[in-house]
Amino acid sequence: MSALSQRVSGRVSSPELAVFVSGVVSMGLEILAGRMVAPQFGSSIYTWGSIIGVFLAALSLGYYQGGKRASRRATEDRLVRILLATGAFVAVVILAGDLLIAGLSGFPLPPRFASLPAVTVLFGPPTYLLGFISPYGAELSRKESKGEASGHVYAVGTIGSIVGAFGCTFLLIPSLSVSMIGLVFGLLLVVTSLFILAPSFPRRTVLATAFVAVLLVGAVAVPSAGYSVRGETVYQTQTPYQELVVADAGDTRTLYLDGQPHSAMDLSEPNRHVFDYTRYFHVPFLMTDWANESTSAPHQSGDIDRVLFIGGGGFTGPKRFVNDYNATVDVVEIDPEVIRVAKERFRVEEGPNMNVYNAEGREFLRNTDHEYDLIVLDAYKKDKVPFQLTTREFMQLTSDRLDEDGVLLANVISAPTGPASQFYRAEYKTMNEVYPQVYSFPTSGGSVVQNIEVVATKSDRRLTEEQLQARNERRDIGIDLSTEVDDYQAEVETGDVPVLTDDKAPVDALLEPMAGQRYVVSQTGSNGTVAGAG
């Protein structure tokens, strides 16, 4: 035993410290893995199942191999070598993680297994090495019996895992970027190695420790200062819920959540609809019955006086509604960082007509006493959908909070036809269980994964495409929706998809066929015409 480790409180030995740190780092890397692979593969149950399975398999193999070698090779010097080798692998994860994840995403595997190769290559080796620490620690333990030594090691390692889980989840992820979190874990391994080496500090091992430290710092420092295919990164962070990136490309500022484009703003014309799908948020103005449809007053809002947006993002819809109509807009956003970034980077201002609430959408609806004319559900992502906002019970709750002429619009990301359309068609079927009339408007054409606007009304009367076009011509709502109405999808086949309920909502299984497919977001030019897709 080293002299320093024997002196610290008279209780903490080098093997115990190594075991504790291995628990911290293994669990921290497991949580970090979810954040790293989410932009490419999503954060569905299949992604998390792959991560958990790979980490358990790698640790088990490390435990087995370490146990076989412990009686012959367990020394503090070898503990240091293992810790440093793990630190070097962490540097590789920081430096080449995104490149490897993208490169390994093309394996010809079923969608639910798509993330498995990347998780295995990136996180299998360092986790395997960490598996050696516990059996080596048990062999070097000062406990009198093997049973006591094993139990002590497992307890210390588990405590480390608890610290790693809570520390990474509640402290590191809300505060640091992915690369900086990796640096924290890598330097923790380096510092632990120095502690074990004290006070002798063998020259060769110290040089190896310094090399790994430089490698870790260099891995963080090497990437260029913020330009990618998305444009110039002006802000990036890890929130408690997702990776958030704000990037500028020309005059367009885009908000990316977990790697997917969520909202965009024209810096020279902040209220313009940059993404075409947000234009469809105005379609409900064609669905309601107006008290006086012959008026020539511009930008009339009909009977839509109070609007609720569930999901804020870049606040494109809320800003436009406040700007165009004399309506009160409430916005519910679960991620406080999204709200802060919207105010600082997307020119969102609260005021008499704009109220922003940091809350979960269903909980807010359950507790509010407001009655709305329009609810816009904009909280879905391509591969991560809060199931509690998809079910029949939730749809009934929205209906209860709408007035008798109220409208619900759900921004669904899916394909309109084919295997990747299962979630959209299940959501359509679920809404149809509660609302008398449900309409859908695919926004990008074809069968690609895109935004599909599903609109539900309480009216017993079904409006035809021709009637909607006639209303669009008569009503001045500040935007011409003739192109959007052309996308009216009259028939939706729902016989092979389930109604989603609180008791059974297989959202991950329904989203699975979309894994690996390109998400197409049509953009508009300054004159309102569709300019392209990305």
Short mmCIF file of C-alpha atoms in Angstrom, two decimals:
data_model
loop_
_atom_site.label_atom_id
_atom_site.label_comp_id
_atom_site.label_asym_id
_atom_site.label_seq_id
_atom_site.Cartn_x
_atom_site.Cartn_y
_atom_site.Cartn_z
CA MET A 1 0.00 0.00 0.00
CA SER A 2 1.21 3.51 -0.70
CA ALA A 3 1.98 5.66 2.34
CA LEU A 4 -0.43 8.43 1.29
CA SER A 5 -3.40 6.12 0.83
CA GLN A 6 -2.77 4.65 4.28
CA ARG A 7 -2.76 8.11 5.86
CA VAL A 8 -6.06 9.41 4.39
CA SER A 9 -8.50 9.10 7.29
CA GLY A 10 -6.90 5.79 8.11
CA ARG A 11 -9.66 4.13 6.13
CA VAL A 12 -9.63 4.93 2.37
CA SER A 13 -7.13 2.74 0.54
CA SER A 14 -5.96 3.03 -3.04
CA PRO A 15 -7.97 -0.03 -4.19
CA GLU A 16 -11.11 1.33 -2.52
CA LEU A 17 -10.64 4.71 -4.20
CA ALA A 18 -10.08 3.06 -7.59
CA VAL A 19 -13.24 0.96 -7.17
CA PHE A 20 -15.28 4.00 -6.14
CA VAL A 21 -14.03 6.06 -9.10
CA SER A 22 -14.66 3.20 -11.52
CA GLY A 23 -18.29 3.18 -10.36
CA VAL A 24 -18.58 6.94 -10.80
CA VAL A 25 -17.07 6.89 -14.29
CA SER A 26 -18.90 3.80 -15.58
CA MET A 27 -22.32 5.12 -14.61
CA GLY A 28 -21.47 8.65 -15.75
CA LEU A 29 -20.33 7.37 -19.15
CA GLU A 30 -23.54 5.35 -19.46
CA ILE A 31 -25.68 8.45 -19.00
CA LEU A 32 -23.36 10.46 -21.26
CA ALA A 33 -23.70 7.79 -23.95
CA GLY A 34 -27.41 8.51 -24.15
CA ARG A 35 -26.72 12.17 -24.87
CA MET A 36 -24.06 11.41 -27.47
CA VAL A 37 -26.04 8.95 -29.57
CA ALA A 38 -29.44 10.70 -29.30
CA PRO A 39 -28.82 13.18 -32.16
CA GLN A 40 -28.13 10.29 -34.55
CA PHE A 41 -30.35 7.49 -33.24
CA GLY A 42 -32.84 9.19 -30.95
CA SER A 43 -33.40 8.39 -27.31
CA SER A 44 -36.05 5.71 -27.62
CA ILE A 45 -36.31 2.66 -25.42
CA TYR A 46 -34.31 0.74 -28.04
CA THR A 47 -31.40 3.16 -27.85
CA TRP A 48 -31.37 3.07 -24.06
CA GLY A 49 -31.75 -0.72 -24.09
CA SER A 50 -28.68 -0.96 -26.33
CA ILE A 51 -26.68 1.35 -24.06
CA ILE A 52 -27.58 -0.50 -20.88
CA GLY A 53 -26.98 -3.89 -22.50
CA VAL A 54 -23.55 -2.93 -23.87
CA PHE A 55 -22.40 -1.47 -20.55
CA LEU A 56 -23.56 -4.53 -18.60
CA ALA A 57 -21.95 -6.91 -21.10
CA ALA A 58 -18.66 -4.99 -21.11
CA LEU A 59 -18.56 -4.77 -17.32
CA SER A 60 -19.37 -8.48 -16.98
CA LEU A 61 -16.57 -9.43 -19.36
CA GLY A 62 -14.20 -7.12 -17.49
CA TYR A 63 -15.22 -8.66 -14.15
CA TYR A 64 -14.64 -12.15 -15.55
CA GLN A 65 -11.24 -11.43 -17.10
CA GLY A 66 -10.15 -9.34 -14.13
CA GLY A 67 -11.15 -12.06 -11.72
CA LYS A 68 -9.11 -14.65 -13.62
CA ARG A 69 -6.01 -12.44 -13.52
CA ALA A 70 -6.40 -10.79 -10.13
CA SER A 71 -4.52 -13.39 -8.04
CA ARG A 72 -1.46 -13.18 -10.31
CA ARG A 73 -1.46 -9.60 -11.58
CA ALA A 74 -3.34 -7.38 -9.15
CA THR A 75 -1.04 -4.53 -8.10
CA GLU A 76 -1.51 -0.85 -7.55
CA ASP A 77 0.70 -0.17 -10.56
CA ARG A 78 -1.67 -2.18 -12.75
CA LEU A 79 -4.64 -0.33 -11.28
CA VAL A 80 -3.00 2.88 -12.47
CA ARG A 81 -2.42 1.43 -15.94
CA ILE A 82 -6.06 0.43 -16.23
CA LEU A 83 -7.26 3.84 -15.11
CA LEU A 84 -4.97 5.61 -17.58
CA ALA A 85 -5.95 3.32 -20.45
CA THR A 86 -9.58 4.07 -19.69
CA GLY A 87 -8.78 7.78 -19.67
CA ALA A 88 -7.18 7.45 -23.11
CA PHE A 89 -10.32 5.78 -24.45
CA VAL A 90 -12.40 8.60 -22.99
CA ALA A 91 -10.22 11.05 -24.95
CA VAL A 92 -11.03 9.10 -28.14
CA VAL A 93 -14.74 9.29 -27.29
CA ILE A 94 -14.46 13.08 -26.89
CA LEU A 95 -12.37 13.64 -30.01
CA ALA A 96 -13.94 11.23 -32.50
CA GLY A 97 -17.29 10.37 -30.95
CA ASP A 98 -19.51 12.23 -33.42
CA LEU A 99 -17.53 11.00 -36.41
CA LEU A 100 -17.64 7.38 -35.25
CA ILE A 101 -21.34 7.55 -34.45
CA ALA A 102 -22.13 8.92 -37.91
CA GLY A 103 -19.84 6.39 -39.60
CA LEU A 104 -21.27 3.42 -37.71
CA SER A 105 -24.89 4.39 -38.33
CA GLY A 106 -24.92 2.76 -41.75
CA PHE A 107 -24.79 -0.87 -40.61
CA PRO A 108 -27.56 -2.90 -42.31
CA LEU A 109 -29.44 -3.65 -39.09
CA PRO A 110 -33.13 -3.44 -38.17
CA PRO A 111 -33.95 0.07 -36.93
CA ARG A 112 -34.28 -0.95 -33.30
CA PHE A 113 -30.67 -2.21 -33.30
CA ALA A 114 -29.24 0.72 -35.29
CA SER A 115 -27.37 2.27 -32.34
CA LEU A 116 -25.77 -0.98 -31.18
CA PRO A 117 -22.54 -0.85 -33.28
CA ALA A 118 -21.77 2.75 -32.32
CA VAL A 119 -22.43 2.19 -28.61
CA THR A 120 -20.32 -0.98 -28.65
CA VAL A 121 -17.31 0.55 -30.43
CA LEU A 122 -17.32 3.79 -28.46
CA PHE A 123 -18.16 2.66 -24.95
CA GLY A 124 -17.42 -1.06 -24.89
CA PRO A 125 -13.60 -0.80 -24.49
CA PRO A 126 -13.47 1.75 -21.62
CA THR A 127 -16.27 -0.02 -19.76
CA TYR A 128 -14.53 -3.37 -20.22
CA LEU A 129 -11.37 -1.94 -18.67
CA LEU A 130 -13.31 -0.50 -15.74
CA GLY A 131 -14.63 -3.99 -15.09
CA PHE A 132 -11.09 -5.07 -14.09
CA ILE A 133 -11.01 -2.62 -11.18
CA SER A 134 -13.42 -4.41 -8.83
CA PRO A 135 -11.76 -7.87 -8.83
CA TYR A 136 -8.33 -6.23 -8.57
CA GLY A 137 -9.65 -4.12 -5.71
CA ALA A 138 -11.00 -7.21 -3.91
CA GLU A 139 -7.64 -8.97 -4.29
CA LEU A 140 -5.76 -5.96 -2.89
CA SER A 141 -8.28 -5.36 -0.12
CA ARG A 142 -7.14 -5.46 3.49
CA LYS A 143 -10.27 -7.36 4.53
CA GLU A 144 -9.60 -10.69 6.21
CA SER A 145 -11.89 -12.94 4.15
CA LYS A 146 -12.66 -13.10 0.45
CA GLY A 147 -16.39 -12.80 1.14
CA GLU A 148 -15.90 -9.65 3.19
CA ALA A 149 -13.54 -8.22 0.58
CA SER A 150 -15.98 -8.93 -2.26
CA GLY A 151 -18.95 -7.47 -0.40
CA HIS A 152 -16.96 -4.37 0.52
CA VAL A 153 -15.83 -3.84 -3.06
CA TYR A 154 -19.34 -4.26 -4.46
CA ALA A 155 -20.70 -1.79 -1.90
CA VAL A 156 -18.01 0.82 -2.66
CA GLY A 157 -18.46 0.39 -6.42
CA THR A 158 -22.23 0.70 -6.14
CA ILE A 159 -21.92 3.87 -4.06
CA GLY A 160 -19.65 5.24 -6.78
CA SER A 161 -22.27 4.37 -9.39
CA ILE A 162 -24.92 6.20 -7.38
CA VAL A 163 -22.67 9.26 -7.15
CA GLY A 164 -21.96 9.05 -10.88
CA ALA A 165 -25.65 8.73 -11.78
CA PHE A 166 -26.84 11.62 -9.63
CA GLY A 167 -23.80 13.79 -10.31
CA CYS A 168 -23.98 13.41 -14.08
CA THR A 169 -27.77 13.77 -14.23
CA PHE A 170 -28.34 16.66 -11.86
CA LEU A 171 -25.03 18.53 -11.91
CA LEU A 172 -22.91 17.93 -15.00
CA ILE A 173 -25.45 17.60 -17.82
CA PRO A 174 -27.36 20.79 -16.93
CA SER A 175 -24.08 22.71 -16.63
CA LEU A 176 -21.55 21.41 -19.18
CA SER A 177 -21.25 20.27 -22.77
CA VAL A 178 -20.79 16.60 -23.67
CA SER A 179 -17.07 17.06 -24.34
CA MET A 180 -16.53 18.88 -21.04
CA ILE A 181 -18.36 16.15 -19.13
CA GLY A 182 -16.10 13.58 -20.80
CA LEU A 183 -13.12 15.70 -19.76
CA VAL A 184 -14.34 15.70 -16.15
CA PHE A 185 -14.50 11.90 -16.08
CA GLY A 186 -11.16 11.54 -17.85
CA LEU A 187 -9.38 13.90 -15.47
CA LEU A 188 -10.99 12.12 -12.52
CA LEU A 189 -9.25 8.94 -13.70
CA VAL A 190 -5.95 10.83 -14.03
CA VAL A 191 -6.20 12.41 -10.57
CA THR A 192 -7.03 9.03 -9.05
CA SER A 193 -3.94 7.58 -10.72
CA LEU A 194 -1.78 10.32 -9.19
CA PHE A 195 -3.26 9.62 -5.77
CA ILE A 196 -2.41 5.94 -6.06
CA LEU A 197 1.13 6.74 -7.25
CA ALA A 198 1.88 9.06 -4.30
CA PRO A 199 4.38 9.53 -2.81
CA SER A 200 6.80 7.56 -5.01
CA PHE A 201 5.66 8.88 -8.44
CA PRO A 202 7.63 6.53 -10.76
CA ARG A 203 8.95 8.57 -13.65
CA ARG A 204 7.61 6.37 -16.46
CA THR A 205 4.11 6.18 -14.97
CA VAL A 206 4.03 9.90 -14.26
CA LEU A 207 4.92 10.57 -17.90
CA ALA A 208 2.09 8.28 -18.99
CA THR A 209 -0.29 10.10 -16.66
CA ALA A 210 0.77 13.47 -18.06
CA PHE A 211 0.34 12.16 -21.61
CA VAL A 212 -3.23 11.03 -20.94
CA ALA A 213 -4.03 14.37 -19.28
CA VAL A 214 -2.71 16.25 -22.32
CA LEU A 215 -4.63 13.90 -24.62
CA LEU A 216 -7.87 14.63 -22.76
CA VAL A 217 -7.39 18.39 -22.75
CA GLY A 218 -6.35 18.32 -26.40
CA ALA A 219 -9.43 16.30 -27.35
CA VAL A 220 -11.61 19.08 -25.99
CA ALA A 221 -9.51 21.88 -27.48
CA VAL A 222 -9.04 20.46 -31.00
CA PRO A 223 -12.56 20.87 -32.47
CA SER A 224 -12.98 24.14 -34.37
CA ALA A 225 -14.77 26.98 -32.67
CA GLY A 226 -18.26 26.26 -33.69
CA TYR A 227 -18.82 25.79 -37.43
CA SER A 228 -20.57 22.68 -38.73
CA VAL A 229 -22.83 21.70 -41.61
CA ARG A 230 -25.62 23.35 -39.61
CA GLY A 231 -23.84 26.70 -39.79
CA GLU A 232 -22.03 28.73 -37.19
CA THR A 233 -22.84 27.49 -33.70
CA VAL A 234 -23.68 30.54 -31.60
CA TYR A 235 -24.80 28.64 -28.51
CA GLN A 236 -24.68 25.04 -27.34
CA THR A 237 -25.55 23.32 -24.08
CA GLN A 238 -26.89 20.17 -22.47
CA THR A 239 -30.20 20.78 -20.72
CA PRO A 240 -31.86 18.37 -18.27
CA TYR A 241 -33.96 17.16 -21.20
CA GLN A 242 -31.89 17.35 -24.40
CA GLU A 243 -28.93 18.70 -26.33
CA LEU A 244 -29.65 22.28 -27.43
CA VAL A 245 -27.80 24.03 -30.26
CA VAL A 246 -28.45 27.43 -31.82
CA ALA A 247 -26.78 27.84 -35.22
CA ASP A 248 -26.74 30.67 -37.76
CA ALA A 249 -26.57 30.05 -41.50
CA GLY A 250 -26.78 33.31 -43.38
CA ASP A 251 -29.81 35.24 -42.11
CA THR A 252 -31.44 32.12 -40.68
CA ARG A 253 -31.07 31.15 -37.03
CA THR A 254 -32.08 27.56 -36.24
CA LEU A 255 -32.78 25.83 -32.95
CA TYR A 256 -31.67 22.17 -32.90
CA LEU A 257 -32.89 19.84 -30.16
CA ASP A 258 -31.07 16.51 -29.96
CA GLY A 259 -29.66 17.17 -33.41
CA GLN A 260 -33.01 17.75 -35.15
CA PRO A 261 -34.14 21.17 -36.46
CA HIS A 262 -36.99 22.39 -34.30
CA SER A 263 -37.50 26.10 -35.02
CA ALA A 264 -35.99 28.75 -37.27
CA MET A 265 -36.03 32.53 -37.39
CA ASP A 266 -35.15 35.01 -40.12
CA LEU A 267 -32.82 37.45 -38.34
CA SER A 268 -33.92 40.32 -40.59
CA GLU A 269 -37.64 39.44 -40.40
CA PRO A 270 -38.16 37.70 -37.03
CA ASN A 271 -41.88 36.91 -37.44
CA ARG A 272 -41.61 35.29 -40.86
CA HIS A 273 -42.42 31.59 -41.16
CA VAL A 274 -39.06 30.07 -42.11
CA PHE A 275 -40.13 26.45 -41.71
CA ASP A 276 -43.14 25.79 -43.91
CA TYR A 277 -44.94 23.62 -41.37
CA THR A 278 -45.51 26.55 -38.99
CA ARG A 279 -47.76 28.19 -41.60
CA TYR A 280 -50.25 25.39 -40.99
CA PHE A 281 -50.71 26.66 -37.42
CA HIS A 282 -53.12 29.19 -38.97
CA VAL A 283 -55.37 26.51 -40.55
CA PRO A 284 -57.66 26.40 -37.45
CA PHE A 285 -58.82 29.92 -38.41
CA LEU A 286 -60.54 28.24 -41.37
CA MET A 287 -62.15 25.60 -39.14
CA THR A 288 -64.11 27.82 -36.75
CA ASP A 289 -67.45 29.51 -37.45
CA TRP A 290 -67.13 33.28 -37.57
CA ALA A 291 -69.84 35.52 -36.18
CA ASN A 292 -69.38 38.02 -39.05
CA GLU A 293 -67.60 36.60 -42.06
CA SER A 294 -68.43 39.52 -44.30
CA THR A 295 -66.19 41.95 -42.45
CA SER A 296 -63.25 43.39 -44.36
CA ALA A 297 -61.17 44.01 -41.26
CA PRO A 298 -57.62 42.73 -41.88
CA HIS A 299 -56.17 39.88 -39.86
CA GLN A 300 -59.43 39.05 -38.13
CA SER A 301 -59.04 36.24 -35.64
CA GLY A 302 -62.67 35.13 -35.68
CA ASP A 303 -63.58 33.53 -32.37
CA ILE A 304 -60.00 32.45 -31.57
CA ASP A 305 -59.22 34.79 -28.71
CA ARG A 306 -57.16 32.59 -26.38
CA VAL A 307 -54.53 30.12 -27.63
CA LEU A 308 -52.39 27.56 -25.83
CA PHE A 309 -49.12 26.23 -27.28
CA ILE A 310 -47.81 23.07 -25.61
CA GLY A 311 -44.12 23.18 -26.53
CA GLY A 312 -42.28 26.42 -27.14
CA GLY A 313 -39.04 25.82 -29.02
CA GLY A 314 -38.21 29.00 -30.90
CA PHE A 315 -41.77 30.34 -30.35
CA THR A 316 -42.42 30.87 -34.08
CA GLY A 317 -46.16 30.23 -33.79
CA PRO A 318 -46.73 32.16 -30.55
CA LYS A 319 -44.80 35.20 -31.81
CA ARG A 320 -46.77 35.26 -35.06
CA PHE A 321 -50.12 34.90 -33.30
CA VAL A 322 -49.33 37.76 -30.93
CA ASN A 323 -48.13 39.90 -33.84
CA ASP A 324 -51.04 39.13 -36.20
CA TYR A 325 -54.09 38.71 -33.98
CA ASN A 326 -55.70 40.27 -30.96
CA ALA A 327 -55.38 36.99 -29.05
CA THR A 328 -53.91 36.01 -25.72
CA VAL A 329 -51.26 33.30 -26.16
CA ASP A 330 -50.14 30.99 -23.37
CA VAL A 331 -47.03 28.87 -23.99
CA VAL A 332 -46.12 25.85 -21.86
CA GLU A 333 -42.51 24.62 -22.18
CA ILE A 334 -41.05 21.93 -19.94
CA ASP A 335 -37.38 22.84 -20.51
CA PRO A 336 -36.39 26.07 -18.71
CA GLU A 337 -33.28 26.41 -20.87
CA VAL A 338 -35.42 26.45 -24.03
CA ILE A 339 -37.40 29.33 -22.54
CA ARG A 340 -34.24 31.23 -21.65
CA VAL A 341 -32.70 30.70 -25.10
CA ALA A 342 -35.95 31.72 -26.82
CA LYS A 343 -35.91 35.02 -24.94
CA GLU A 344 -32.20 35.67 -25.50
CA ARG A 345 -31.73 34.31 -29.04
CA PHE A 346 -35.17 34.29 -30.70
CA ARG A 347 -36.56 37.67 -29.60
CA VAL A 348 -39.36 36.32 -27.44
CA GLU A 349 -40.89 38.82 -25.05
CA GLU A 350 -43.54 38.17 -22.46
CA GLY A 351 -46.27 40.79 -22.24
CA PRO A 352 -50.01 41.31 -21.88
CA ASN A 353 -50.72 38.94 -24.79
CA MET A 354 -47.87 36.44 -24.23
CA ASN A 355 -47.60 34.29 -21.10
CA VAL A 356 -44.83 31.69 -20.77
CA TYR A 357 -45.07 28.85 -18.26
CA ASN A 358 -42.29 26.41 -17.34
CA ALA A 359 -44.37 23.27 -16.82
CA GLU A 360 -45.26 19.87 -18.24
CA GLY A 361 -48.08 20.15 -20.76
CA ARG A 362 -50.49 17.60 -19.37
CA GLU A 363 -50.01 18.76 -15.81
CA PHE A 364 -50.64 22.36 -16.88
CA LEU A 365 -53.87 21.41 -18.65
CA ARG A 366 -55.02 19.41 -15.65
CA ASN A 367 -54.48 22.36 -13.29
CA THR A 368 -55.49 25.35 -15.40
CA ASP A 369 -58.94 26.89 -15.17
CA HIS A 370 -58.64 28.65 -18.54
CA GLU A 371 -60.79 27.70 -21.50
CA TYR A 372 -59.08 27.91 -24.90
CA ASP A 373 -60.27 28.42 -28.45
CA LEU A 374 -57.19 26.72 -29.92
CA ILE A 375 -54.60 24.34 -28.50
CA VAL A 376 -51.45 23.72 -30.55
CA LEU A 377 -49.58 20.56 -29.52
CA ASP A 378 -45.97 21.11 -30.62
CA ALA A 379 -44.05 18.90 -28.19
CA TYR A 380 -43.22 15.90 -30.40
CA LYS A 381 -39.83 15.10 -31.92
CA LYS A 382 -38.97 12.58 -34.60
CA ASP A 383 -37.71 9.96 -32.20
CA LYS A 384 -38.73 11.13 -28.75
CA VAL A 385 -42.41 11.60 -28.02
CA PRO A 386 -43.78 12.02 -24.47
CA PHE A 387 -46.36 9.23 -24.53
CA GLN A 388 -48.52 10.99 -21.92
CA LEU A 389 -49.26 13.63 -24.56
CA THR A 390 -50.47 11.10 -27.12
CA THR A 391 -53.18 9.09 -25.40
CA ARG A 392 -56.96 9.08 -25.53
CA GLU A 393 -57.09 10.34 -21.96
CA PHE A 394 -54.88 13.30 -22.86
CA MET A 395 -56.97 14.08 -25.93
CA GLN A 396 -60.05 14.08 -23.73
CA LEU A 397 -58.31 16.53 -21.41
CA THR A 398 -57.61 18.88 -24.33
CA SER A 399 -61.24 18.63 -25.37
CA ASP A 400 -62.36 19.52 -21.83
CA ARG A 401 -60.18 22.66 -21.94
CA LEU A 402 -61.49 23.82 -25.32
CA ASP A 403 -64.68 25.79 -25.78
CA GLU A 404 -67.55 24.34 -27.80
CA ASP A 405 -66.08 25.63 -31.07
CA GLY A 406 -62.47 24.88 -30.06
CA VAL A 407 -59.79 23.33 -32.24
CA LEU A 408 -56.80 21.12 -31.46
CA LEU A 409 -53.78 21.06 -33.80
CA ALA A 410 -51.05 18.44 -33.28
CA ASN A 411 -47.72 18.82 -35.07
CA VAL A 412 -46.80 15.18 -35.70
CA ILE A 413 -43.46 14.12 -37.18
CA SER A 414 -43.95 10.99 -39.25
CA ALA A 415 -44.38 9.73 -42.78
CA PRO A 416 -47.90 10.06 -44.24
CA THR A 417 -47.86 6.55 -45.74
CA GLY A 418 -45.85 3.34 -45.50
CA PRO A 419 -44.27 1.63 -42.48
CA ALA A 420 -42.92 4.92 -41.07
CA SER A 421 -46.48 6.30 -40.85
CA GLN A 422 -47.57 4.11 -37.95
CA PHE A 423 -47.27 6.75 -35.23
CA TYR A 424 -49.10 9.39 -37.25
CA ARG A 425 -51.94 7.04 -38.11
CA ALA A 426 -52.23 5.84 -34.50
CA GLU A 427 -52.38 9.44 -33.29
CA TYR A 428 -55.00 10.26 -35.91
CA LYS A 429 -57.07 7.26 -34.77
CA THR A 430 -56.67 8.24 -31.10
CA MET A 431 -57.79 11.82 -31.72
CA ASN A 432 -60.74 10.49 -33.69
CA GLU A 433 -61.86 8.59 -30.58
CA VAL A 434 -62.45 11.93 -28.82
CA TYR A 435 -63.13 14.52 -31.53
CA PRO A 436 -65.98 14.23 -34.07
CA GLN A 437 -63.84 15.52 -36.95
CA VAL A 438 -60.12 15.02 -37.59
CA TYR A 439 -58.21 16.39 -40.58
CA SER A 440 -54.59 15.94 -41.65
CA PHE A 441 -52.22 18.05 -43.73
CA PRO A 442 -48.82 16.55 -44.72
CA THR A 443 -46.42 19.44 -45.25
CA SER A 444 -43.61 18.19 -47.50
CA GLY A 445 -45.16 15.81 -50.01
CA GLY A 446 -44.19 12.23 -50.79
CA SER A 447 -43.79 9.48 -48.20
CA VAL A 448 -40.73 10.91 -46.43
CA VAL A 449 -40.63 11.62 -42.70
CA GLN A 450 -42.01 15.14 -42.32
CA ASN A 451 -44.28 17.36 -40.24
CA ILE A 452 -47.93 16.36 -40.52
CA GLU A 453 -50.47 18.75 -39.04
CA VAL A 454 -53.42 16.87 -37.55
CA VAL A 455 -56.39 19.13 -36.78
CA ALA A 456 -59.35 18.06 -34.64
CA THR A 457 -62.61 19.92 -34.11
CA LYS A 458 -65.69 19.45 -31.95
CA SER A 459 -68.04 20.19 -34.84
CA ASP A 460 -70.30 17.45 -36.19
CA ARG A 461 -70.02 18.98 -39.65
CA ARG A 462 -67.12 17.86 -41.83
CA LEU A 463 -65.53 20.52 -44.00
CA THR A 464 -64.40 19.61 -47.48
CA GLU A 465 -61.25 20.87 -49.16
CA GLU A 466 -63.42 23.06 -51.40
CA GLN A 467 -65.13 24.65 -48.39
CA LEU A 468 -61.78 25.35 -46.74
CA GLN A 469 -60.51 26.98 -49.93
CA ALA A 470 -63.63 29.13 -50.10
CA ARG A 471 -63.14 30.23 -46.51
CA ASN A 472 -59.52 31.01 -47.25
CA GLU A 473 -60.59 33.32 -50.05
CA ARG A 474 -63.24 35.09 -47.95
CA ARG A 475 -61.38 35.44 -44.66
CA ASP A 476 -58.50 37.83 -44.19
CA ILE A 477 -56.33 36.14 -41.56
CA GLY A 478 -53.06 37.71 -42.65
CA ILE A 479 -51.76 34.69 -44.54
CA ASP A 480 -52.84 32.88 -47.72
CA LEU A 481 -53.35 29.19 -46.94
CA SER A 482 -54.43 27.98 -50.39
CA THR A 483 -51.26 25.88 -50.80
CA GLU A 484 -51.64 24.43 -47.32
CA VAL A 485 -55.29 23.51 -47.90
CA ASP A 486 -54.22 21.72 -51.10
CA ASP A 487 -52.39 19.25 -48.84
CA TYR A 488 -55.66 18.12 -47.25
CA GLN A 489 -55.57 14.32 -46.85
CA ALA A 490 -59.14 13.09 -47.02
CA GLU A 491 -58.66 9.43 -46.10
CA VAL A 492 -56.33 7.97 -43.47
CA GLU A 493 -56.12 4.20 -43.05
CA THR A 494 -56.10 3.31 -39.35
CA GLY A 495 -57.22 -0.32 -39.28
CA ASP A 496 -53.76 -1.71 -38.48
CA VAL A 497 -52.74 0.75 -35.74
CA PRO A 498 -53.85 0.93 -32.10
CA VAL A 499 -55.70 3.57 -30.14
CA LEU A 500 -53.16 4.96 -27.67
CA THR A 501 -54.21 4.89 -24.02
CA ASP A 502 -52.59 5.63 -20.67
CA ASP A 503 -52.63 1.89 -20.05
CA LYS A 504 -51.03 0.99 -23.37
CA ALA A 505 -49.23 3.46 -25.60
CA PRO A 506 -46.48 1.63 -27.58
CA VAL A 507 -45.07 4.89 -28.91
CA ASP A 508 -41.47 3.62 -29.20
CA ALA A 509 -42.58 0.66 -31.30
CA LEU A 510 -44.62 2.93 -33.57
CA LEU A 511 -41.68 5.32 -34.00
CA GLU A 512 -39.20 2.53 -34.71
CA PRO A 513 -39.71 2.37 -38.53
CA MET A 514 -38.57 6.01 -38.74
CA ALA A 515 -35.13 5.22 -37.26
CA GLY A 516 -32.39 6.16 -39.72
CA GLN A 517 -34.77 7.86 -42.14
CA ARG A 518 -34.16 11.43 -43.24
CA TYR A 519 -36.42 14.04 -41.66
CA VAL A 520 -37.45 16.60 -44.30
CA VAL A 521 -38.37 20.12 -43.19
CA SER A 522 -39.55 22.36 -46.02
CA GLN A 523 -38.50 26.00 -45.83
CA THR A 524 -40.19 29.05 -47.27
CA GLY A 525 -38.79 32.03 -49.09
CA SER A 526 -39.42 35.60 -48.04
CA ASN A 527 -42.51 35.68 -50.31
CA GLY A 528 -44.03 32.66 -48.55
CA THR A 529 -43.37 30.09 -51.29
CA VAL A 530 -41.62 26.82 -50.49
CA ALA A 531 -37.93 27.38 -51.12
CA GLY A 532 -36.44 23.99 -50.33
CA ALA A 533 -36.08 21.22 -47.82
CA GLY A 534 -33.44 20.13 -45.40
#
